[in-house]
mmCIF file with all atom_site columns, C-alpha atoms and ligand atoms in Angstrom:
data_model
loop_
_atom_site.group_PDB
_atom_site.id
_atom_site.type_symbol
_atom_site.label_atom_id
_atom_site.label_alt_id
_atom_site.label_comp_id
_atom_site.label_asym_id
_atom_site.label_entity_id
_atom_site.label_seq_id
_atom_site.pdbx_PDB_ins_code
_atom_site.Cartn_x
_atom_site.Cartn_y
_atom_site.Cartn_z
_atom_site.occupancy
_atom_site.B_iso_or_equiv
_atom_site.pdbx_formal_charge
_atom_site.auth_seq_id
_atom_site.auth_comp_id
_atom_site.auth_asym_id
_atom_site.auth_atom_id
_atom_site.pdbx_PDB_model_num
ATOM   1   C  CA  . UNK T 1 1   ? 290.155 -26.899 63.405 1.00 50.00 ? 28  UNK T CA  1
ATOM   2   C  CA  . UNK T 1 2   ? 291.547 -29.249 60.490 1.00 58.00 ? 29  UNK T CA  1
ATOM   3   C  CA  . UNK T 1 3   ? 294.815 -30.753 61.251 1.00 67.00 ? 30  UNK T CA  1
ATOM   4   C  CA  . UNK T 1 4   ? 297.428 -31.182 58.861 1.00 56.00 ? 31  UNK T CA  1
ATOM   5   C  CA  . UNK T 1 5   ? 299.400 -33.985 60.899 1.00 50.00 ? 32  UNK T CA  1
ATOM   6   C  CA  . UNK T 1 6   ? 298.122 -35.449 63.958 1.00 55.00 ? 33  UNK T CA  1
ATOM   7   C  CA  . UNK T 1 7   ? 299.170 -38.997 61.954 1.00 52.00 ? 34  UNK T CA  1
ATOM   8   C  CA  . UNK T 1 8   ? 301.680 -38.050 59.328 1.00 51.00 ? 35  UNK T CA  1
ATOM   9   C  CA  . UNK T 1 9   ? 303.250 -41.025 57.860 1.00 47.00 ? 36  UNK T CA  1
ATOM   10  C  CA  . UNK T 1 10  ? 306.440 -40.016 58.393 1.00 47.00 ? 37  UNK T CA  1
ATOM   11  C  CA  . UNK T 1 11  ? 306.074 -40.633 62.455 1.00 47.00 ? 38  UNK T CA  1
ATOM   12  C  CA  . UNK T 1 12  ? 306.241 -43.870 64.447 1.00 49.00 ? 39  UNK T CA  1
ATOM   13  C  CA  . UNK T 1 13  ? 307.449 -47.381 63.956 1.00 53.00 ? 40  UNK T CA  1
ATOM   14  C  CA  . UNK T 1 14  ? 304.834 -48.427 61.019 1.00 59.00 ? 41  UNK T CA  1
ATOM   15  C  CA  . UNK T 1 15  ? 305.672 -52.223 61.581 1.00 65.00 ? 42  UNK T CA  1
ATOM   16  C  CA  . UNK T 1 16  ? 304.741 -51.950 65.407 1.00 75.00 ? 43  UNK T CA  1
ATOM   17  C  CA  . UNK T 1 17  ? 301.715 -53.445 66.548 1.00 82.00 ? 44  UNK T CA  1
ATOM   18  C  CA  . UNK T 1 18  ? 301.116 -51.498 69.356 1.00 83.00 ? 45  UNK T CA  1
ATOM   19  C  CA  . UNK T 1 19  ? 301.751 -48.089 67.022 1.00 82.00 ? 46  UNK T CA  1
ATOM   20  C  CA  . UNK T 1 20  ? 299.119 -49.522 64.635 1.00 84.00 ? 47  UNK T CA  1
ATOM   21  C  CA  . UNK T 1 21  ? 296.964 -50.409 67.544 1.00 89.00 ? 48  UNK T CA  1
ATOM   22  C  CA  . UNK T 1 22  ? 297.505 -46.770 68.758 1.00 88.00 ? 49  UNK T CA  1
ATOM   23  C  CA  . UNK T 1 23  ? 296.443 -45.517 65.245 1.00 88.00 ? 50  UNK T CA  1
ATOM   24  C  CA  . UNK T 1 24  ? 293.041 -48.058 65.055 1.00 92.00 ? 51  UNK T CA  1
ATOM   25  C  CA  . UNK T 1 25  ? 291.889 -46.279 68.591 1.00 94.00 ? 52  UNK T CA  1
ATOM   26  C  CA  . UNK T 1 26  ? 292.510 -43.235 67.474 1.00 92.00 ? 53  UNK T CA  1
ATOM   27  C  CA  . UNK T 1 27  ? 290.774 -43.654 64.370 1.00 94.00 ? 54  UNK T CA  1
ATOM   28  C  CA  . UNK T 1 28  ? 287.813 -45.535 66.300 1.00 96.00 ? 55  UNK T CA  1
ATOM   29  C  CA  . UNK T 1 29  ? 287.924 -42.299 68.588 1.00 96.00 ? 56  UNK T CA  1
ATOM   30  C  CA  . UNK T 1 30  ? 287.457 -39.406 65.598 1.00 96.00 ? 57  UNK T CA  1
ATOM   31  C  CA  . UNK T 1 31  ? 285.232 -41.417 63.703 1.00 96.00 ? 58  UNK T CA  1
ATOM   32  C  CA  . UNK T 1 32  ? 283.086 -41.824 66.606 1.00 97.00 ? 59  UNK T CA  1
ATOM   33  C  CA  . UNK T 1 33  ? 283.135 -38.534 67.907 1.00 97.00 ? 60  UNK T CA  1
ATOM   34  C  CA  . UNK T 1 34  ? 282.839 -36.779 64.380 1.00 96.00 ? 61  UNK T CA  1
ATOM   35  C  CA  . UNK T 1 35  ? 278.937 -38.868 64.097 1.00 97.00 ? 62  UNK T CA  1
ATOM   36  C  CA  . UNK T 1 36  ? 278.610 -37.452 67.910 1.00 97.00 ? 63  UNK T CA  1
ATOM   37  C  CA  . UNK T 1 37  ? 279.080 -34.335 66.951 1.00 96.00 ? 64  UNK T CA  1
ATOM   38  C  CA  . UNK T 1 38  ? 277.079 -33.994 63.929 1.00 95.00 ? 65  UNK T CA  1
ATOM   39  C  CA  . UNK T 1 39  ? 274.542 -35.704 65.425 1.00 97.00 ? 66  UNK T CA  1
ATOM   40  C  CA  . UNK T 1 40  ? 274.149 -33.568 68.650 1.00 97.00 ? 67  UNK T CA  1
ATOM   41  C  CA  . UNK T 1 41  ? 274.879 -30.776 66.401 1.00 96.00 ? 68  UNK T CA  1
ATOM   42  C  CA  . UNK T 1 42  ? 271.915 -31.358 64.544 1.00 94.00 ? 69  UNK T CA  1
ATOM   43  C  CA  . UNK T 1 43  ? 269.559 -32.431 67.737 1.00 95.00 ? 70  UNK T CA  1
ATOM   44  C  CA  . UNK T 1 44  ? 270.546 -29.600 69.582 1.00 95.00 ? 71  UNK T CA  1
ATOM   45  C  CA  . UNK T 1 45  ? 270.341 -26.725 66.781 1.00 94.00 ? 72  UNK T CA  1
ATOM   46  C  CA  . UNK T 1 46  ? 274.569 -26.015 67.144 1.00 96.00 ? 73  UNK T CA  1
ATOM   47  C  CA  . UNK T 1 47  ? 276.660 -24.795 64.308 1.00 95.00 ? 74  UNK T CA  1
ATOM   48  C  CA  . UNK T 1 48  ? 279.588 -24.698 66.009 1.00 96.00 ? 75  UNK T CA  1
ATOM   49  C  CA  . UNK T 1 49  ? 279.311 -28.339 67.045 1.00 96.00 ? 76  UNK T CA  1
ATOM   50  C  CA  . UNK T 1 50  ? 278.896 -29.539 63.354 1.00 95.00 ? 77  UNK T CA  1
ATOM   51  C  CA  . UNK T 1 51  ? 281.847 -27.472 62.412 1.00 95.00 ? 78  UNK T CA  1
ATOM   52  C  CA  . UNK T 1 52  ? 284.080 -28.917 65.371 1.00 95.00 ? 79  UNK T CA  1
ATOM   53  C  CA  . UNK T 1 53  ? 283.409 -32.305 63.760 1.00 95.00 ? 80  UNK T CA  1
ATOM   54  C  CA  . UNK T 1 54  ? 285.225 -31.419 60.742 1.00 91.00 ? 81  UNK T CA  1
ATOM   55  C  CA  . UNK T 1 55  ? 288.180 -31.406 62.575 1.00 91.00 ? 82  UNK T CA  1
ATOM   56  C  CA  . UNK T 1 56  ? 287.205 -35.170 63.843 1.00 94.00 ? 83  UNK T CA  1
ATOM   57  C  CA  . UNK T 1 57  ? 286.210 -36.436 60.401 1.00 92.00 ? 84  UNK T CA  1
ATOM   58  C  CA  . UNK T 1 58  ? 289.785 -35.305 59.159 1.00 90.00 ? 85  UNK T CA  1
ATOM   59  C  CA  . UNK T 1 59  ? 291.599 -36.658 61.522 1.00 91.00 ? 86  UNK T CA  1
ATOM   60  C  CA  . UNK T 1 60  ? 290.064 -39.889 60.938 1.00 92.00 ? 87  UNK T CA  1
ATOM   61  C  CA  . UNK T 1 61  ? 290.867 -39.528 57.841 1.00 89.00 ? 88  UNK T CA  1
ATOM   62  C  CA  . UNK T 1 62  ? 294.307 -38.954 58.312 1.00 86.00 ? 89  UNK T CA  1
ATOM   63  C  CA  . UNK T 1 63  ? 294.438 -42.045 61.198 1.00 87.00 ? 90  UNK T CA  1
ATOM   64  C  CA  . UNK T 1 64  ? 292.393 -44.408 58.101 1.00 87.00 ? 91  UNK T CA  1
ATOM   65  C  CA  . UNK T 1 65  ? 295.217 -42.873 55.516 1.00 84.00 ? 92  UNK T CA  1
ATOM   66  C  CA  . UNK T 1 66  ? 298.122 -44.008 57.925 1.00 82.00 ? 93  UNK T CA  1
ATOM   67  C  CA  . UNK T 1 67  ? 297.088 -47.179 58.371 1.00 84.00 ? 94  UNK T CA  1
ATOM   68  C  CA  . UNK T 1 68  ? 295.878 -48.498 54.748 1.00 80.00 ? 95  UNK T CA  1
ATOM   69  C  CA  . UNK T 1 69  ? 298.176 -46.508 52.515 1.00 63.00 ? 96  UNK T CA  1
ATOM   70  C  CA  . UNK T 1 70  ? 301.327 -45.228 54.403 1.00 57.00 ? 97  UNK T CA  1
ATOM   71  C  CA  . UNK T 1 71  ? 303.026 -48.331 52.693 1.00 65.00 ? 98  UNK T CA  1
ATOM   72  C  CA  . UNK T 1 72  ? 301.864 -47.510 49.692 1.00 71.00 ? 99  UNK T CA  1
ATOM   73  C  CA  . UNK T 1 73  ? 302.580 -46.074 46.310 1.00 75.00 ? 100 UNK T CA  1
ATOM   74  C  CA  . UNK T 1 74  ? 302.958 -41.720 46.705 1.00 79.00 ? 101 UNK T CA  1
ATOM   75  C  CA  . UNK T 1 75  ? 299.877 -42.112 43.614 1.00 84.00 ? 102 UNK T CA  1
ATOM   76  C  CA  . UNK T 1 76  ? 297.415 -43.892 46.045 1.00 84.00 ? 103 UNK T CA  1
ATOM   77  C  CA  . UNK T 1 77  ? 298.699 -41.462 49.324 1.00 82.00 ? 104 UNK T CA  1
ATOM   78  C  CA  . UNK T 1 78  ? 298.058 -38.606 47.105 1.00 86.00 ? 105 UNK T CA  1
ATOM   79  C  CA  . UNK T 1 79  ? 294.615 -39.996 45.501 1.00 88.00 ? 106 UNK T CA  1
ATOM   80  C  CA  . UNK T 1 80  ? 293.341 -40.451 49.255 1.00 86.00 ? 107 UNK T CA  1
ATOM   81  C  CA  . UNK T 1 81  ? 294.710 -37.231 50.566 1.00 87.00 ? 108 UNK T CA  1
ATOM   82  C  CA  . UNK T 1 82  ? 292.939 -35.392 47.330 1.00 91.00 ? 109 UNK T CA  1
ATOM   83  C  CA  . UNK T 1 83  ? 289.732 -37.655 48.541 1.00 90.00 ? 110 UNK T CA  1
ATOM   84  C  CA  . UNK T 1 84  ? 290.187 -36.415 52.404 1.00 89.00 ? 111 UNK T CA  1
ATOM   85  C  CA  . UNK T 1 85  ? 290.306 -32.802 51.548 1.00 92.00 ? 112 UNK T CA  1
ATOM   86  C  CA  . UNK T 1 86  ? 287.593 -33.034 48.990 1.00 93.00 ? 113 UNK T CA  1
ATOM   87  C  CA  . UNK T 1 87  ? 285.335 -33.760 51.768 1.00 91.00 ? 114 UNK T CA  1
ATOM   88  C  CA  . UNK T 1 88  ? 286.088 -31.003 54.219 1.00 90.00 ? 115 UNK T CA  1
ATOM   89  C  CA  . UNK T 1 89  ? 285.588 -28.579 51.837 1.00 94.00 ? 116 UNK T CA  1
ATOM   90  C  CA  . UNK T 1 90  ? 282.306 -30.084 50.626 1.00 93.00 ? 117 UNK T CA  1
ATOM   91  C  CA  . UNK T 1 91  ? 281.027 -30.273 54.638 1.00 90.00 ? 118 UNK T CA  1
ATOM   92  C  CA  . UNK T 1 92  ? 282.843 -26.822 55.513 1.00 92.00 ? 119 UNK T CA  1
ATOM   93  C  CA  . UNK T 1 93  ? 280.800 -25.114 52.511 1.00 95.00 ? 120 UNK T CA  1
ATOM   94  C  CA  . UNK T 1 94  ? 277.772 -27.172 54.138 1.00 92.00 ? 121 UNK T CA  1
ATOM   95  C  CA  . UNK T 1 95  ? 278.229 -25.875 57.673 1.00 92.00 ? 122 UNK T CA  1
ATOM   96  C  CA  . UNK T 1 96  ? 279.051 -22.554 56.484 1.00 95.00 ? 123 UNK T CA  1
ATOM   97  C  CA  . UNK T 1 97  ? 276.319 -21.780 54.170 1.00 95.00 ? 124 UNK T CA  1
ATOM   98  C  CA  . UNK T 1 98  ? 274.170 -23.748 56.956 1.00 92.00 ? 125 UNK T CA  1
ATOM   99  C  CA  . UNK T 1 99  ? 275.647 -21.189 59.786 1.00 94.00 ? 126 UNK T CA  1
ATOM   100 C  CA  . UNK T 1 100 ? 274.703 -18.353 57.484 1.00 94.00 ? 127 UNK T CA  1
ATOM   101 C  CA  . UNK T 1 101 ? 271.540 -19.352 56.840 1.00 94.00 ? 128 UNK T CA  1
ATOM   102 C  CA  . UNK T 1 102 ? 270.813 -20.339 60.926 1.00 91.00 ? 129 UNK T CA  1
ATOM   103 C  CA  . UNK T 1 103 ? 272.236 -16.499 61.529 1.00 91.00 ? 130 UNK T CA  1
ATOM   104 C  CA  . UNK T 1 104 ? 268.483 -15.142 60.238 1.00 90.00 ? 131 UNK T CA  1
ATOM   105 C  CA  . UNK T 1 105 ? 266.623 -18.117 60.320 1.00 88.00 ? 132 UNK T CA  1
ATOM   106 C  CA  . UNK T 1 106 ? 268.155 -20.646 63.221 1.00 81.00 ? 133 UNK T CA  1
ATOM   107 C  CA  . UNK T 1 107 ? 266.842 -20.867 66.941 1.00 87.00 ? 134 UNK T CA  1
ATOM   108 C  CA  . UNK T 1 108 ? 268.733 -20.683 70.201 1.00 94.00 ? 135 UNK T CA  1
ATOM   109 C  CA  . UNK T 1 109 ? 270.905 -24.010 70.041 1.00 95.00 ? 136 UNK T CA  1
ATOM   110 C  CA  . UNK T 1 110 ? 270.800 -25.837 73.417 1.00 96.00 ? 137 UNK T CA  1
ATOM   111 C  CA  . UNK T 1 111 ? 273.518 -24.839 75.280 1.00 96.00 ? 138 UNK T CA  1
ATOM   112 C  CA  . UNK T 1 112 ? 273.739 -28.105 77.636 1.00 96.00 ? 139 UNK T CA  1
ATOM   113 C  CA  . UNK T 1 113 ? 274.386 -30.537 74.353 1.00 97.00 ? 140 UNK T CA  1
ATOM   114 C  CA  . UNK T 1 114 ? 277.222 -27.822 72.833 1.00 96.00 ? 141 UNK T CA  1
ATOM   115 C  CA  . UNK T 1 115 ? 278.682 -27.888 76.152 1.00 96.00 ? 142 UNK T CA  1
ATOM   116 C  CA  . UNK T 1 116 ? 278.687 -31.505 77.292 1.00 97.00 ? 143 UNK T CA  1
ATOM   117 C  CA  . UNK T 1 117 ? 279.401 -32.589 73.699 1.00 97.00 ? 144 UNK T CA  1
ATOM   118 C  CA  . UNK T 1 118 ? 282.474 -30.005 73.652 1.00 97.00 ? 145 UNK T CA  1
ATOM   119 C  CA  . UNK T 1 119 ? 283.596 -31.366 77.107 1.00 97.00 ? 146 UNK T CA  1
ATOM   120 C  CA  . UNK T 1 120 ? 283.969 -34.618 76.228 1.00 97.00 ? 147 UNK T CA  1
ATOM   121 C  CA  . UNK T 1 121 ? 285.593 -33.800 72.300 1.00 97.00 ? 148 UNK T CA  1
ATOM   122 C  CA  . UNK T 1 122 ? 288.830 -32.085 74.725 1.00 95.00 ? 149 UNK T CA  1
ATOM   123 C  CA  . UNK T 1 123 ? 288.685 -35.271 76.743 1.00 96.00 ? 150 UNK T CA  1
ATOM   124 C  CA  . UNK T 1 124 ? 288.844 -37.445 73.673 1.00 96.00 ? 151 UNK T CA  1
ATOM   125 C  CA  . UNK T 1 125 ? 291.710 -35.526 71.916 1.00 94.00 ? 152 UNK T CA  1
ATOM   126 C  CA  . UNK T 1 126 ? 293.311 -34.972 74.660 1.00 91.00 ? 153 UNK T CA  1
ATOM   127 C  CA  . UNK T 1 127 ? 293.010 -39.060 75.438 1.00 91.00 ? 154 UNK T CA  1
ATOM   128 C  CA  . UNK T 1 128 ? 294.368 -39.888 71.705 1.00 91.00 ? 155 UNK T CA  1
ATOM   129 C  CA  . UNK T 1 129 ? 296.906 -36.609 72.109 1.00 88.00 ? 156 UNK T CA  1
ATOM   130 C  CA  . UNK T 1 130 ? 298.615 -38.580 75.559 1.00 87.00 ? 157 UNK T CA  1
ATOM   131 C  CA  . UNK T 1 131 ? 298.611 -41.974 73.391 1.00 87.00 ? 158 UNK T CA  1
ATOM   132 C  CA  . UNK T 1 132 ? 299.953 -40.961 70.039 1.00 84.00 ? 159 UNK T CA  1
ATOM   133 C  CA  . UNK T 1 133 ? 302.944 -38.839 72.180 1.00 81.00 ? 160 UNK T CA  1
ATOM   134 C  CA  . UNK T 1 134 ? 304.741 -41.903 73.984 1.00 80.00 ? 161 UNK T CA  1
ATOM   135 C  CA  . UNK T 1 135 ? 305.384 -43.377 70.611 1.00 76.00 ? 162 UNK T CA  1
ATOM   136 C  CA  . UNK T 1 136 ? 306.518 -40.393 69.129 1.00 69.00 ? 163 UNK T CA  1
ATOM   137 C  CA  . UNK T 1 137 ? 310.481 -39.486 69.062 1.00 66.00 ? 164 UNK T CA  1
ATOM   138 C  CA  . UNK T 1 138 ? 312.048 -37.051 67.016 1.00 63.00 ? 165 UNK T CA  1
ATOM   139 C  CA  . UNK T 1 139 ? 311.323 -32.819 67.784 1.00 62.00 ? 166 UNK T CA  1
ATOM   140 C  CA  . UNK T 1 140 ? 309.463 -32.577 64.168 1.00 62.00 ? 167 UNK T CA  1
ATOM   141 C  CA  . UNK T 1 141 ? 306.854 -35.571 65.165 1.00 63.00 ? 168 UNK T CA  1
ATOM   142 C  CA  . UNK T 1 142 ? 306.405 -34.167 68.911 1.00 67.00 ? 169 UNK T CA  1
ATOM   143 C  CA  . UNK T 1 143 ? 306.154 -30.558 67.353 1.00 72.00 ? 170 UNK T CA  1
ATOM   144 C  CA  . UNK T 1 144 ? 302.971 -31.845 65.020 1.00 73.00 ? 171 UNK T CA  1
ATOM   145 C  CA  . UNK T 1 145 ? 301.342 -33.903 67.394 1.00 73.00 ? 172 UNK T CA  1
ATOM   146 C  CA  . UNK T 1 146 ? 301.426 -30.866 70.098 1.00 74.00 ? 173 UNK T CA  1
ATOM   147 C  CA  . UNK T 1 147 ? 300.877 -28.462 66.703 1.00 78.00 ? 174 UNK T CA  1
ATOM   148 C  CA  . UNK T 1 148 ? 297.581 -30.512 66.297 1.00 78.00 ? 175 UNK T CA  1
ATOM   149 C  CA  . UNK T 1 149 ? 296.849 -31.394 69.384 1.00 81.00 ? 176 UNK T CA  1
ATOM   150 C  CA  . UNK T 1 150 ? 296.760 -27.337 70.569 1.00 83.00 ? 177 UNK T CA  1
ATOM   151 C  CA  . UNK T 1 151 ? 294.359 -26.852 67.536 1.00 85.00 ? 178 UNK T CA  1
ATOM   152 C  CA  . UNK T 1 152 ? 292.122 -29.369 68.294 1.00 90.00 ? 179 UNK T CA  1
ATOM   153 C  CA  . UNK T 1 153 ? 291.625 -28.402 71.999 1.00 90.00 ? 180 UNK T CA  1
ATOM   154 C  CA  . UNK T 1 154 ? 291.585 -24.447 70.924 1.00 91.00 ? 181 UNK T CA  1
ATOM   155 C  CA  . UNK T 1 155 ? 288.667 -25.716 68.462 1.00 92.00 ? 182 UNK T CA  1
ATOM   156 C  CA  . UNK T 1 156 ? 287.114 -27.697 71.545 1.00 94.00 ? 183 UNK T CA  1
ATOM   157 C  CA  . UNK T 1 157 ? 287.302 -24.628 73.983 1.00 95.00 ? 184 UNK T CA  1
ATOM   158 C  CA  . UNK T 1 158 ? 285.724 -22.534 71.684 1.00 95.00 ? 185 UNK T CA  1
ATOM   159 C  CA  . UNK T 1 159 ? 282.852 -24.832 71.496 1.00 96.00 ? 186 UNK T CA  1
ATOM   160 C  CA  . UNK T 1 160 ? 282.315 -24.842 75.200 1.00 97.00 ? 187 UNK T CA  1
ATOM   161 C  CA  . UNK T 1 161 ? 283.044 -20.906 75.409 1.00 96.00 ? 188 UNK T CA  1
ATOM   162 C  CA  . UNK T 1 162 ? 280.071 -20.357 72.194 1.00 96.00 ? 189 UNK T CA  1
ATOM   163 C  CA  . UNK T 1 163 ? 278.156 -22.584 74.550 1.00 97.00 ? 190 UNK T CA  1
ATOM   164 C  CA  . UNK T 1 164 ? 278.844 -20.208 77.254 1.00 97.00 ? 191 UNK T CA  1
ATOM   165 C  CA  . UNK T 1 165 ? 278.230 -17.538 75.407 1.00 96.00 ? 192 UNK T CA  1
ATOM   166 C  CA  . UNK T 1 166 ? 274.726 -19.026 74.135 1.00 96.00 ? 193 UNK T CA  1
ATOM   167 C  CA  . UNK T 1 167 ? 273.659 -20.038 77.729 1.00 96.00 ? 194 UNK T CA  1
ATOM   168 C  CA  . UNK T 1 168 ? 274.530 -16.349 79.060 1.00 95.00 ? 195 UNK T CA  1
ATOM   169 C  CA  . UNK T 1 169 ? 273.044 -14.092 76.242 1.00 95.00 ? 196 UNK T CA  1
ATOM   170 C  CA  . UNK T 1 170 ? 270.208 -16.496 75.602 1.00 94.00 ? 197 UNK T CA  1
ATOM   171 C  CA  . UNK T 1 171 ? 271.128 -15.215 71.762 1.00 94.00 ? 198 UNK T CA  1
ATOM   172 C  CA  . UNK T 1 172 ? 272.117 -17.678 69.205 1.00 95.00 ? 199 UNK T CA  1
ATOM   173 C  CA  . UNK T 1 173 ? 275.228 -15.575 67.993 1.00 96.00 ? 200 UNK T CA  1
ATOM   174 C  CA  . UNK T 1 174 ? 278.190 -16.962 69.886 1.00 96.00 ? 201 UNK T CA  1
ATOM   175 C  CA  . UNK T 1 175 ? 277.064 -20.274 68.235 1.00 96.00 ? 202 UNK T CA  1
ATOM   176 C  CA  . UNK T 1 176 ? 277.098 -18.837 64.985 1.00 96.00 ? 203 UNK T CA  1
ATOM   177 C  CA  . UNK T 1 177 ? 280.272 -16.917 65.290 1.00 96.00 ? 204 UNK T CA  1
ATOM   178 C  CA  . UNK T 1 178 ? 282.620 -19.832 66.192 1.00 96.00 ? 205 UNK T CA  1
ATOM   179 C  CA  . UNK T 1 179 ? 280.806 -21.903 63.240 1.00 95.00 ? 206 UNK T CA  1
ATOM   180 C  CA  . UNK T 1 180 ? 281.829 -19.614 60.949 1.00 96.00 ? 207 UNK T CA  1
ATOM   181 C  CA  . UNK T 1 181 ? 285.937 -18.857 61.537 1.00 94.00 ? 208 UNK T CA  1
ATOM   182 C  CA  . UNK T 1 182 ? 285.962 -23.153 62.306 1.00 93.00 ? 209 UNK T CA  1
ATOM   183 C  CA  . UNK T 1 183 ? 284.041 -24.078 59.007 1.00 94.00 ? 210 UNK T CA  1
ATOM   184 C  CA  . UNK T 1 184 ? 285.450 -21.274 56.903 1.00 93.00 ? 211 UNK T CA  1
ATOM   185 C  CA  . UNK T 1 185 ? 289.203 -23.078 58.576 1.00 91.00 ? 212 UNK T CA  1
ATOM   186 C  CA  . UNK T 1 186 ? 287.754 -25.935 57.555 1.00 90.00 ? 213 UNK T CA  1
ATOM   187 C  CA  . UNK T 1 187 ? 287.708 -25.223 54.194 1.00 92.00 ? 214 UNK T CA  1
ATOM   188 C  CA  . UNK T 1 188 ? 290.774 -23.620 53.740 1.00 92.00 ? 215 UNK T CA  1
ATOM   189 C  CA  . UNK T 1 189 ? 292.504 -26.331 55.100 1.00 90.00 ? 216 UNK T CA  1
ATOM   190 C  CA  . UNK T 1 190 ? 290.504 -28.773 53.146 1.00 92.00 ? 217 UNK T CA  1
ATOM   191 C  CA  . UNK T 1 191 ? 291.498 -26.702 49.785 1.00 94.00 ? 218 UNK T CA  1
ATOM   192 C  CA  . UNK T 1 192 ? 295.134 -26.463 50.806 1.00 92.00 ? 219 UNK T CA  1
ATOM   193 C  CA  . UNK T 1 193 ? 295.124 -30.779 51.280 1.00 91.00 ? 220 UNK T CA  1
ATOM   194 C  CA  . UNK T 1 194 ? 293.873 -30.609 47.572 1.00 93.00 ? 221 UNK T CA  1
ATOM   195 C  CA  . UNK T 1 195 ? 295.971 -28.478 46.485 1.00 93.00 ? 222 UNK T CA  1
ATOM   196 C  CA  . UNK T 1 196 ? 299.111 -30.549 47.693 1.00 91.00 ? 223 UNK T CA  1
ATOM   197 C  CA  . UNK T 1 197 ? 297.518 -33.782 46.802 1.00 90.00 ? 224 UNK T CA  1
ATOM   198 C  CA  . UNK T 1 198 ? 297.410 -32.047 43.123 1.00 92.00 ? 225 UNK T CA  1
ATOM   199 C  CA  . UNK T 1 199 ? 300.754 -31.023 43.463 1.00 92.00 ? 226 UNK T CA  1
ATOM   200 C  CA  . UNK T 1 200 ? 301.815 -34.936 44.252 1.00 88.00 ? 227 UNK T CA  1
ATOM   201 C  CA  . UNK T 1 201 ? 299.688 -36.437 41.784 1.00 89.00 ? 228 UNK T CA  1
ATOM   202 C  CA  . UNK T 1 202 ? 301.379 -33.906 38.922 1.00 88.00 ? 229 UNK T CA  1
ATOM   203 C  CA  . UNK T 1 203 ? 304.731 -35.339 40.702 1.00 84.00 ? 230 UNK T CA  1
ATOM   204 C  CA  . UNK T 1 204 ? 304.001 -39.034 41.033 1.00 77.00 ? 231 UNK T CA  1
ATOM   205 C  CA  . UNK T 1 205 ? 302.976 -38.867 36.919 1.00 79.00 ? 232 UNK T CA  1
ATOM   206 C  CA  . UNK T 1 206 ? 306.192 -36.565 36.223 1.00 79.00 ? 233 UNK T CA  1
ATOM   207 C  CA  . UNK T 1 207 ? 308.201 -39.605 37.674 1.00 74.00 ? 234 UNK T CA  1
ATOM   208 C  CA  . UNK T 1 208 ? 306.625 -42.468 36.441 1.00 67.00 ? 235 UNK T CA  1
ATOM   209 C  CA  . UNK T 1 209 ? 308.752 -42.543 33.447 1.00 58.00 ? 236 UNK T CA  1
ATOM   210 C  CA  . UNK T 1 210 ? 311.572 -44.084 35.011 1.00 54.00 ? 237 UNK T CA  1
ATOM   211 C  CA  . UNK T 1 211 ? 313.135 -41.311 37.245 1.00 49.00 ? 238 UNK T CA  1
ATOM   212 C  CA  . UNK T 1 212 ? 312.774 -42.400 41.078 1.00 48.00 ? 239 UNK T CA  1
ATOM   213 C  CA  . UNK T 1 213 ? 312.407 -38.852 42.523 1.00 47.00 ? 240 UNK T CA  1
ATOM   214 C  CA  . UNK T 1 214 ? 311.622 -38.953 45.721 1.00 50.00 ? 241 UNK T CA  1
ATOM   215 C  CA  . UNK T 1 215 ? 308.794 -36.587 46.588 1.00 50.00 ? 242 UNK T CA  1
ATOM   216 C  CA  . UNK T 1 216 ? 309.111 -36.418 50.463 1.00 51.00 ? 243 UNK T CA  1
ATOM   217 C  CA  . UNK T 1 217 ? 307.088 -32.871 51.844 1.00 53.00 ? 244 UNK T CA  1
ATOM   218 C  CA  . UNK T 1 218 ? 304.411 -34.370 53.943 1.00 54.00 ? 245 UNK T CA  1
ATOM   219 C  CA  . UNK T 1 219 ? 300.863 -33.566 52.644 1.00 51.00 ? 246 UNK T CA  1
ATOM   220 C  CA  . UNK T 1 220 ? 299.635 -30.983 54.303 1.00 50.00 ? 247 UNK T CA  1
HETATM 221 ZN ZN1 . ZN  C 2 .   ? 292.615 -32.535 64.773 1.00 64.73 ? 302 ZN  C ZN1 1
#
């Protein structure tokens, strides 16, 4: 599931080494798992693991935009966001079409990978999830890092439940279903992050004639 703010900019002490150290693990551990995912979703034949990763490729994203551009201009924030969503709904169209596809077409996925590989995505939010919290402060930061935090495990769980489902029914369906509602999330989410990224970009040009509006909604 596609989080809109496990790393919004407006949470945490930016200057803070350790904070920025937080955010480099975290981005270390979704960029990592998101190639673990694909990858075992393509070895083992899974759907639903390739569209779990989505959800690790944008929060990496969101980690790699909080780190390089939180200091900058609203123009470059927006231009990245716009560049982050752009890409979940180019691999949630992939995995979706791909899901539809593997629903006539596909094999049985191995159950073992989807359900070790889901095991230890949980573990690794749930390891970034317990770091990011102690430097949070402030209800609307703890409220989006347990918002995101509840998504990404729901996501996790239902890869290890389609696993479940795949290992008990010998059928390649429970895969399939859970592919489909997390990629076709996927790409909603990723065309909602363009279309606020839009909406910033028409703002940051609207106010680049002099007038120092503040644009402050987080991107979503
Ligand atoms: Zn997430």
């Amino acid at each position: 599931m596609v989080c809109s703010s496990c790393a919004s900019d407006s949470g945490g002490p930016k200057t803070d080494p350790r904070w920025r150290r937080a955010l480099w693990i975290a981005l270390a551990v979704n960029a990592t798992m998101f190639a673990a995912e694909i990858v075992a979703g393509i070895a083992g034949g899974s759907r639903a693991l390739q569209a779990d990763a989505l959800d690790f490729l944008g929060d990496a994203a969101n980690y790699a935009i909080s780190l390089g551009v939180a200091g900058m201009a609203l123009t470059w924030r927006a231009r990245a966001a716009m560049a982050k969503g752009a890409t979940l709904v180019f691999l949630g169209a992939y995995v979706l079409l791909s899901s539809l596809w593997a629903a006539w077409h596909g094999s049985l996925p191995h159950a073992e990978i989807m359900g070790g590989v889901g095991i230890v995505a949980l573990a690794a939010n749930g390891m970034v999830a317990l770091m990011l919290f102690r430097f949070r402060s402030g209800d609307a930061n703890m409220r989006s890092v347990w918002i995101c935090s509840r998504n990404d495990t729901i996501g996790n769980l239902a890869v290890v439940l389609a696993a479940l489902g795949v290992f008990g029914t010998r059928s390649h369906w429970p895969d399939i279903v859970v592919a489909i509602v997390m990629a076709t999330l996927g790409l909603w989410g990723g065309t909602q992050i363009m279309r606020q990224a839009h909406r910033e970009l028409d703002v940051s040009a609207a106010s680049a004639d002099g007038s120092h509006r503040r644009y402050s909604r987080p991107v979503v």
